[in-house]
mmCIF file of C-alpha atoms in Angstrom:
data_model
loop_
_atom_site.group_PDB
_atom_site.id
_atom_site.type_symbol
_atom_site.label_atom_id
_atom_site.label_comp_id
_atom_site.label_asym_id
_atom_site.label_seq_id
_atom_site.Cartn_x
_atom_site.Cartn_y
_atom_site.Cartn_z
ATOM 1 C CA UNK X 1 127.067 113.633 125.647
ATOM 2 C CA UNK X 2 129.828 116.018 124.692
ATOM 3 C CA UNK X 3 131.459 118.959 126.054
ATOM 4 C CA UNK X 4 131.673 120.786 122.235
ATOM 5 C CA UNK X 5 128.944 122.384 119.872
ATOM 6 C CA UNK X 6 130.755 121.024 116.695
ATOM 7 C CA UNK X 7 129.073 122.432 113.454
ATOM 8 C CA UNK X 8 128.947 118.920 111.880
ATOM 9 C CA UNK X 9 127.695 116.633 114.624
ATOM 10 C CA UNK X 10 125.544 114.030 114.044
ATOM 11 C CA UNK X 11 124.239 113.864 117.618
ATOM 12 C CA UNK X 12 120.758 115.913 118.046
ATOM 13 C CA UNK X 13 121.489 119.299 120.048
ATOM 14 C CA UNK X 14 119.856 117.647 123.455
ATOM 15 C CA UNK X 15 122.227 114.653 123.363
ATOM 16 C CA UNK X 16 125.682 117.222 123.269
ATOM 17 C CA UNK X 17 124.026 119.089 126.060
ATOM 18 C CA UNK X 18 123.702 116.250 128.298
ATOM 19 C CA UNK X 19 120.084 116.664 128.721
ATOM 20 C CA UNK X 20 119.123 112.653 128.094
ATOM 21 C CA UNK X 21 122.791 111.272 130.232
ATOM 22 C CA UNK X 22 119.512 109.960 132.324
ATOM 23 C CA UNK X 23 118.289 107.326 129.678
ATOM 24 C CA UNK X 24 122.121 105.944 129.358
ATOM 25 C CA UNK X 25 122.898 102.190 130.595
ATOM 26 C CA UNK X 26 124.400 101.932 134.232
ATOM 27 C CA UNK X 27 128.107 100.964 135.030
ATOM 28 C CA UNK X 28 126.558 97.671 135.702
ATOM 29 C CA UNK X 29 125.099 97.421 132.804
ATOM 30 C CA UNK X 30 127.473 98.609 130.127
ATOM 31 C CA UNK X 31 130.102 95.924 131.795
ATOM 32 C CA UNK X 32 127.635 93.208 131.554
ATOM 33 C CA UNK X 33 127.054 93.674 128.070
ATOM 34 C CA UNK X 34 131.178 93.654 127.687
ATOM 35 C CA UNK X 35 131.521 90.355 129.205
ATOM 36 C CA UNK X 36 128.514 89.366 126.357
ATOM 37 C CA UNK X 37 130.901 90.964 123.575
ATOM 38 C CA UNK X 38 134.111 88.622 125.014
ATOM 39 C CA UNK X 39 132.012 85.073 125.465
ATOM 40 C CA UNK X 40 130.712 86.069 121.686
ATOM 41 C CA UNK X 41 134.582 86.279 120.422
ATOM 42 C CA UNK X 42 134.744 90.036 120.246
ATOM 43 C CA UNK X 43 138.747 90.419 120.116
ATOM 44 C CA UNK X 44 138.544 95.154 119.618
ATOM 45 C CA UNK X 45 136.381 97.713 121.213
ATOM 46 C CA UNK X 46 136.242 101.428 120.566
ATOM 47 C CA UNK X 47 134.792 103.729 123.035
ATOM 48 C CA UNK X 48 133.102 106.651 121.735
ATOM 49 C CA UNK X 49 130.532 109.959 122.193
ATOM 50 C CA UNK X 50 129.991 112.099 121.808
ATOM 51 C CA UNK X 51 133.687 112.722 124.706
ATOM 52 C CA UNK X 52 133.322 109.317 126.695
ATOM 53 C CA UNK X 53 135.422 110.861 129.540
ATOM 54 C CA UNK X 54 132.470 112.870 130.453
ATOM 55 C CA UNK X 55 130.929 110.162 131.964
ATOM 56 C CA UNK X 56 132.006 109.729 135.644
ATOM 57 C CA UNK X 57 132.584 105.811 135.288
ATOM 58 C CA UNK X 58 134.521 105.913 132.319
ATOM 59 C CA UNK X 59 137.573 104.302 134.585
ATOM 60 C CA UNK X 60 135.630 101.672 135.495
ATOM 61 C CA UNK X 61 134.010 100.817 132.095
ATOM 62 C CA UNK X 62 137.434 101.110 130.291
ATOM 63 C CA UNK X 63 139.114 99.361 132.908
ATOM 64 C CA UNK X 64 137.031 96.070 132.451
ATOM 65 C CA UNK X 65 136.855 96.131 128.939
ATOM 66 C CA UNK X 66 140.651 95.876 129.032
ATOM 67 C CA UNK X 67 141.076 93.287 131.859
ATOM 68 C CA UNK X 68 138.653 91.039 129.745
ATOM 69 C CA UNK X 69 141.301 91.276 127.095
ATOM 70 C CA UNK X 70 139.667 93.654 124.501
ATOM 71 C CA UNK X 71 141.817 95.130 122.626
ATOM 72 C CA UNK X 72 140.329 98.884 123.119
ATOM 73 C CA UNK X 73 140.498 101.806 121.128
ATOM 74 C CA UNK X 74 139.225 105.477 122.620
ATOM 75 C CA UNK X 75 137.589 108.101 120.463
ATOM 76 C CA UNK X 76 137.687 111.597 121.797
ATOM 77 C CA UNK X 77 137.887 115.253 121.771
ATOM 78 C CA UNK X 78 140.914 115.610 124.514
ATOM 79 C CA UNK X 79 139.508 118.336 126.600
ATOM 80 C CA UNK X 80 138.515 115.951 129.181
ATOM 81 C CA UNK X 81 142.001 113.991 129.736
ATOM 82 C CA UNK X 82 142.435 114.505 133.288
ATOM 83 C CA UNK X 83 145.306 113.200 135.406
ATOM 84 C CA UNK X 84 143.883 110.138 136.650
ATOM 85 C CA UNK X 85 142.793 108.738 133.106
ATOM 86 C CA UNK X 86 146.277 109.502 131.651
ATOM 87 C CA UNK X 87 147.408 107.151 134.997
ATOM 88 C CA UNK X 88 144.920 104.470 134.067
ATOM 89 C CA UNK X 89 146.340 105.079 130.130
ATOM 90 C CA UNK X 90 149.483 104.405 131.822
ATOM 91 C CA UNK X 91 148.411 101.592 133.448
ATOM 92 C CA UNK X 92 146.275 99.585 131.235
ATOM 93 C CA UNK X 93 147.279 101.285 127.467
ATOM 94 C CA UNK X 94 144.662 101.629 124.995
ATOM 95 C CA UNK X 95 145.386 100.464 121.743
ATOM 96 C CA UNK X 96 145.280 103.777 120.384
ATOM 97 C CA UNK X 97 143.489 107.219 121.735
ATOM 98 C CA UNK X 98 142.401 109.144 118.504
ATOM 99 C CA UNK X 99 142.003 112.533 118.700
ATOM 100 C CA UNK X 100 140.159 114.741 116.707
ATOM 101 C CA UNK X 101 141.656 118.052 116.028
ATOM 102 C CA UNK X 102 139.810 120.400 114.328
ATOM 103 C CA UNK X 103 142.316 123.317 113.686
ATOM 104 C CA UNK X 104 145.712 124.392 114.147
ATOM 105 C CA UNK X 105 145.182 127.744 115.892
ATOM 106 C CA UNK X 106 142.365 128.392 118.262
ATOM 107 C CA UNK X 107 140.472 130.734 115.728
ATOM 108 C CA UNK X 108 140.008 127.820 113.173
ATOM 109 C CA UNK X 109 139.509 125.094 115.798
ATOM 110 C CA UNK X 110 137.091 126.930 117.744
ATOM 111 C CA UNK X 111 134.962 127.863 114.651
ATOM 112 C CA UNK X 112 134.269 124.524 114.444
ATOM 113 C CA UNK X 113 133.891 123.487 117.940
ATOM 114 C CA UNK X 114 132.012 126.734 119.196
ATOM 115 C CA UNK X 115 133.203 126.456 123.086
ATOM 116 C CA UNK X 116 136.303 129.304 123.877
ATOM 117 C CA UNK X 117 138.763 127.740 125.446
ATOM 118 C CA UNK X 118 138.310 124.060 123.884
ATOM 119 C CA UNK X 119 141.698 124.207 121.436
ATOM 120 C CA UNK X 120 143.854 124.837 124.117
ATOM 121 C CA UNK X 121 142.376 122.318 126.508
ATOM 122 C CA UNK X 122 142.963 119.741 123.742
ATOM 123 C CA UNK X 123 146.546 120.657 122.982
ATOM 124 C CA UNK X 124 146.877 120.312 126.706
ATOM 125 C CA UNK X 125 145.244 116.705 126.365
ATOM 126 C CA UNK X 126 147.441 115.621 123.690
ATOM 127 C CA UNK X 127 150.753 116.991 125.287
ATOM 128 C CA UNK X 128 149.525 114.821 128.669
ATOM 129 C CA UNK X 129 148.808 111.750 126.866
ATOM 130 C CA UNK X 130 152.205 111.501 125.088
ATOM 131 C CA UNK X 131 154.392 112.849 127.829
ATOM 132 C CA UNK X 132 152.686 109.226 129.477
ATOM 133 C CA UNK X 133 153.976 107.299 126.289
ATOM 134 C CA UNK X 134 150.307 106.744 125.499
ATOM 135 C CA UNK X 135 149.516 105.772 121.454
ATOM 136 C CA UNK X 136 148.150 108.568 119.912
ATOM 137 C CA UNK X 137 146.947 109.308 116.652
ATOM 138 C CA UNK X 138 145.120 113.117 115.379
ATOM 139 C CA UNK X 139 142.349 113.223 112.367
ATOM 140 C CA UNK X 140 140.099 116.304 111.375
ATOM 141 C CA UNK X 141 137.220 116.549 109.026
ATOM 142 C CA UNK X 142 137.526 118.097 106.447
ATOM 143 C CA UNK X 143 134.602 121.340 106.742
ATOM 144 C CA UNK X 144 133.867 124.805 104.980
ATOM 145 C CA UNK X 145 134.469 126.081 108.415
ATOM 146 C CA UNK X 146 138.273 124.619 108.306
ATOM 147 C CA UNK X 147 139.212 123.208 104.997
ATOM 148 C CA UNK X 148 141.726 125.734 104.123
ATOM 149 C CA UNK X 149 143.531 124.776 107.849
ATOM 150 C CA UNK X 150 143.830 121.145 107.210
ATOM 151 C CA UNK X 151 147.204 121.727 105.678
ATOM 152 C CA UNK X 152 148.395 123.285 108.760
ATOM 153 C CA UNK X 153 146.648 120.248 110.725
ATOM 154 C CA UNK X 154 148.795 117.804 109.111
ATOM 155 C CA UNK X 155 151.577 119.936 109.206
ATOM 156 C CA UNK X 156 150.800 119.852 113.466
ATOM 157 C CA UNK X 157 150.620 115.692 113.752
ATOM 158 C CA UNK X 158 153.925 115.799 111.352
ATOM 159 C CA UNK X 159 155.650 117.787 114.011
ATOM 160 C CA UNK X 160 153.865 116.277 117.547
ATOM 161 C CA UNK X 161 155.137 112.912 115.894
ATOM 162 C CA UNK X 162 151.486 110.968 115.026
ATOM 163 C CA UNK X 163 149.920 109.574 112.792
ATOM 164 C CA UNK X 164 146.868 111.960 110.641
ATOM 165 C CA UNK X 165 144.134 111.351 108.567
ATOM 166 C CA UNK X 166 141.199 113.695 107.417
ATOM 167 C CA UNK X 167 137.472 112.715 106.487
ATOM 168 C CA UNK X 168 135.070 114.516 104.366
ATOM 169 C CA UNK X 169 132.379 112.409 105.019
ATOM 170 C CA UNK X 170 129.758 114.918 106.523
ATOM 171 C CA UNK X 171 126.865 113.023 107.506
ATOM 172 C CA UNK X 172 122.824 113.931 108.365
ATOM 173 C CA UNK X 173 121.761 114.107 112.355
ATOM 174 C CA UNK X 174 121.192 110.298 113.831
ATOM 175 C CA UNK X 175 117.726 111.738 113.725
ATOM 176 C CA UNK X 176 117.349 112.891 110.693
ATOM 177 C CA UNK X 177 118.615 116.728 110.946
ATOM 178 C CA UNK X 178 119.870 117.853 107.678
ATOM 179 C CA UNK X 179 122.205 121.311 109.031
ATOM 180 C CA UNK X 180 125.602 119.393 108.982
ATOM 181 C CA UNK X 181 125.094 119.222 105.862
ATOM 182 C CA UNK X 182 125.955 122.803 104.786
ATOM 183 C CA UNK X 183 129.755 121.839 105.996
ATOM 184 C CA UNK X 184 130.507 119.878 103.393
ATOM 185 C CA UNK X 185 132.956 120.798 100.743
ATOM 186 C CA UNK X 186 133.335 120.031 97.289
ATOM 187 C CA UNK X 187 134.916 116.699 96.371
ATOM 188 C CA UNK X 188 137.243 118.519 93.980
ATOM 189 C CA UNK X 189 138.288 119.985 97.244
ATOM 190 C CA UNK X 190 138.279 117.016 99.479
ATOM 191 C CA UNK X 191 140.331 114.822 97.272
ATOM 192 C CA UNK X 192 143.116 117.895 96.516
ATOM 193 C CA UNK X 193 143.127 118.047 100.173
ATOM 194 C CA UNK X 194 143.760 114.082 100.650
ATOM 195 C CA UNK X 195 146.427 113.935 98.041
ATOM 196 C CA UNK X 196 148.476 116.688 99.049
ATOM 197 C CA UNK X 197 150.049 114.532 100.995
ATOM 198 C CA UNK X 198 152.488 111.989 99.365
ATOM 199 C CA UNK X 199 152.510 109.821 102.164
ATOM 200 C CA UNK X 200 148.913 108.612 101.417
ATOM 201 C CA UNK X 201 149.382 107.926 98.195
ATOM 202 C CA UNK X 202 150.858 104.039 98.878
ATOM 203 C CA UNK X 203 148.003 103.700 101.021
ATOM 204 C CA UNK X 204 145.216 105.238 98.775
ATOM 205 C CA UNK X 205 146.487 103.103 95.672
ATOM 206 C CA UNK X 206 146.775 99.333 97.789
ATOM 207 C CA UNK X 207 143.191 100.429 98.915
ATOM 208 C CA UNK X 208 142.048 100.878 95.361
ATOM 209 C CA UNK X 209 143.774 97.727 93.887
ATOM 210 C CA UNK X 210 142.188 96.049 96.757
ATOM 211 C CA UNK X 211 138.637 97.207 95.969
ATOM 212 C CA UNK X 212 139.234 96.356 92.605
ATOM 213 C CA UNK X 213 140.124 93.238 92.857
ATOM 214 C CA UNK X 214 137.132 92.304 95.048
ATOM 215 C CA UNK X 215 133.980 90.527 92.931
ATOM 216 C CA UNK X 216 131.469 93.079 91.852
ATOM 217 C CA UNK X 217 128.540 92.905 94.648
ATOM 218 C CA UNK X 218 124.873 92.460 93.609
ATOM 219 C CA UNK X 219 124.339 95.810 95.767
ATOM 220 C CA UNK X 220 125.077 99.240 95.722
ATOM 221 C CA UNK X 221 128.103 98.606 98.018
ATOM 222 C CA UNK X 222 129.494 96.462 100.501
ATOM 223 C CA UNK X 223 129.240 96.933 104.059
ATOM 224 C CA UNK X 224 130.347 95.353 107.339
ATOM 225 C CA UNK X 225 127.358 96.131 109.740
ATOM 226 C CA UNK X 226 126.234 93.834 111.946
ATOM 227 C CA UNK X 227 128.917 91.503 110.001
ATOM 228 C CA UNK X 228 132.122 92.411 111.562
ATOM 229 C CA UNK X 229 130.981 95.133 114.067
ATOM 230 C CA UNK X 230 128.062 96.855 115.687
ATOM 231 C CA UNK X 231 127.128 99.864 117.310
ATOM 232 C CA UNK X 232 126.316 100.032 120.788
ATOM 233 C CA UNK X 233 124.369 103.428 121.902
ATOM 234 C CA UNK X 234 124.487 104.939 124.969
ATOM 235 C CA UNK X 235 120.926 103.970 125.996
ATOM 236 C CA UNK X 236 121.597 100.094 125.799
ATOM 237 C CA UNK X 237 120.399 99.464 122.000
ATOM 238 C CA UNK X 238 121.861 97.715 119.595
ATOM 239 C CA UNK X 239 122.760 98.864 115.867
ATOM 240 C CA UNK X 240 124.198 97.242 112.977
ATOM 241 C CA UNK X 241 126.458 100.175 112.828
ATOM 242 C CA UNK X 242 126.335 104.405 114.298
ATOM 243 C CA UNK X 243 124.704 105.425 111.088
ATOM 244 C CA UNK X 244 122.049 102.690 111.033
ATOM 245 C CA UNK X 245 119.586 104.109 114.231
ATOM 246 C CA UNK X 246 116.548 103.102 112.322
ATOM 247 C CA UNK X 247 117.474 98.995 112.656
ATOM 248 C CA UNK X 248 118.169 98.183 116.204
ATOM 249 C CA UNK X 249 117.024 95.807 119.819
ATOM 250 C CA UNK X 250 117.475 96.976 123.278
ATOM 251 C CA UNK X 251 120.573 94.599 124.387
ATOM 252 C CA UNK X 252 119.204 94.781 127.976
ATOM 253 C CA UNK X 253 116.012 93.537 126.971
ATOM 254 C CA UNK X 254 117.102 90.653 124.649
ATOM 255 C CA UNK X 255 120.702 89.965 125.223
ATOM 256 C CA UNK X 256 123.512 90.283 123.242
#
């Protein structure tokens, strides 16, 4: 469920409208299934949407992941930081609370988010978090609708003092939907974008001398689903990873 109309979500148009928040696990549930993670040696968490703060038990869900000793990160949009999660941030701090910032004025922002309003409510989130000394870190993706902005983006984490980093990865609906696909850019474009900032280049060239000294695989690439994480969907099933919905077992069914 989220809050936003973002032009390049991969959840289906019912799921951001909150139209199926009947089919997702109870409190209950969703903290069983954490105690499951811990006993299996899960050590990180990430908590994700859609905007995870729109659901009412959010406290109480992030509040035992983190007493079970999960290290626990929170994905979201910032429009829905109210005062009593920045307390509980205060409280029990996440790891890190990653933002996703989508422009840096409301024109650009709100192109891609479609909801009036939604860029200053986020500011507003941001400023709230770090006035509470909360770890925060800002990202974008990098979009036809704000591609030309992302300069300013980084230019906006440089000065709220955070960490940035953009992805041009524009991915297909979890069911299949192929219209985020017309926001993807050119990769002339997404890499010029990327290395316009010198500060990634360190970390862009131990990444590729990393990969390359890694032993050619027998497939297409390597990847870490269901091998040193999975996805957990709203509804109680189990995935390899978010962009694997195809391959999955309902969790409440069959355990862990």
């Amino acid at each position: 469920n989220c809050n936003l109309r973002c032009v390049h979500c991969y959840l289906e148009p019912a799921d951001r409208a909150g139209e199926n928040v009947g089919a997702e696990m109870s409190t209950a549930e969703v903290c069983a299934l954490i105690d499951h993670f811990v006993a299996a040696g899960c050590i990180s968490l990430v908590i994700t949407g859609g905007d995870p703060m729109l659901r009412p038990d959010f406290a109480d869900v992030y509040r035992r992941a983190r007493e079970a000793g999960l290290l626990v990160q929170v994905f979201t949009n910032a429009t829905n930081v109210t005062p009593e999660i920045v307390e509980l941030f205060r409280e029990l701090p996440p790891t890190l609370v990653d933002i996703s910032l989508y422009g840096a004025t409301a024109p650009v922002y709100e192109a891609v988010t479609r909801v009036r309003g939604s860029f200053e409510r986020c500011l507003d989130g941001i400023r709230n978090l770090q006035e509470a000394g909360v770890h925060v870190a800002l990202k974008t993706m990098i979009l036809r609708a704000n591609a030309e902005g992302v300069p300013a983006i980084r230019g906006m984490a440089k000065a709220l003092g955070t960490s940035f980093r953009a992805d041009a990865a524009v991915c297909v609906r979890l069911e299949g939907g192929r219209e985020p696909l017309g926001q993807r850019v050119a990769p002339q474009l997404a890499a010029r974008l990327e290395l316009a900032d010198p500060a990634r280049h360190p970390i862009l060239r131990a990444e590729l001398d990393r990969v390359r000294a890694l032993p050619k695989p027998d497939r297409l690439y390597d990847c870490g689903a269901a091998t040193t994480g999975f996805f957990l969907a709203a509804g109680g099933t189990l995935h390899p990873c978010v962009l694997s919905p195809a391959i999955g077992a309902d969790a409440l069914q069959v355990g862990f």
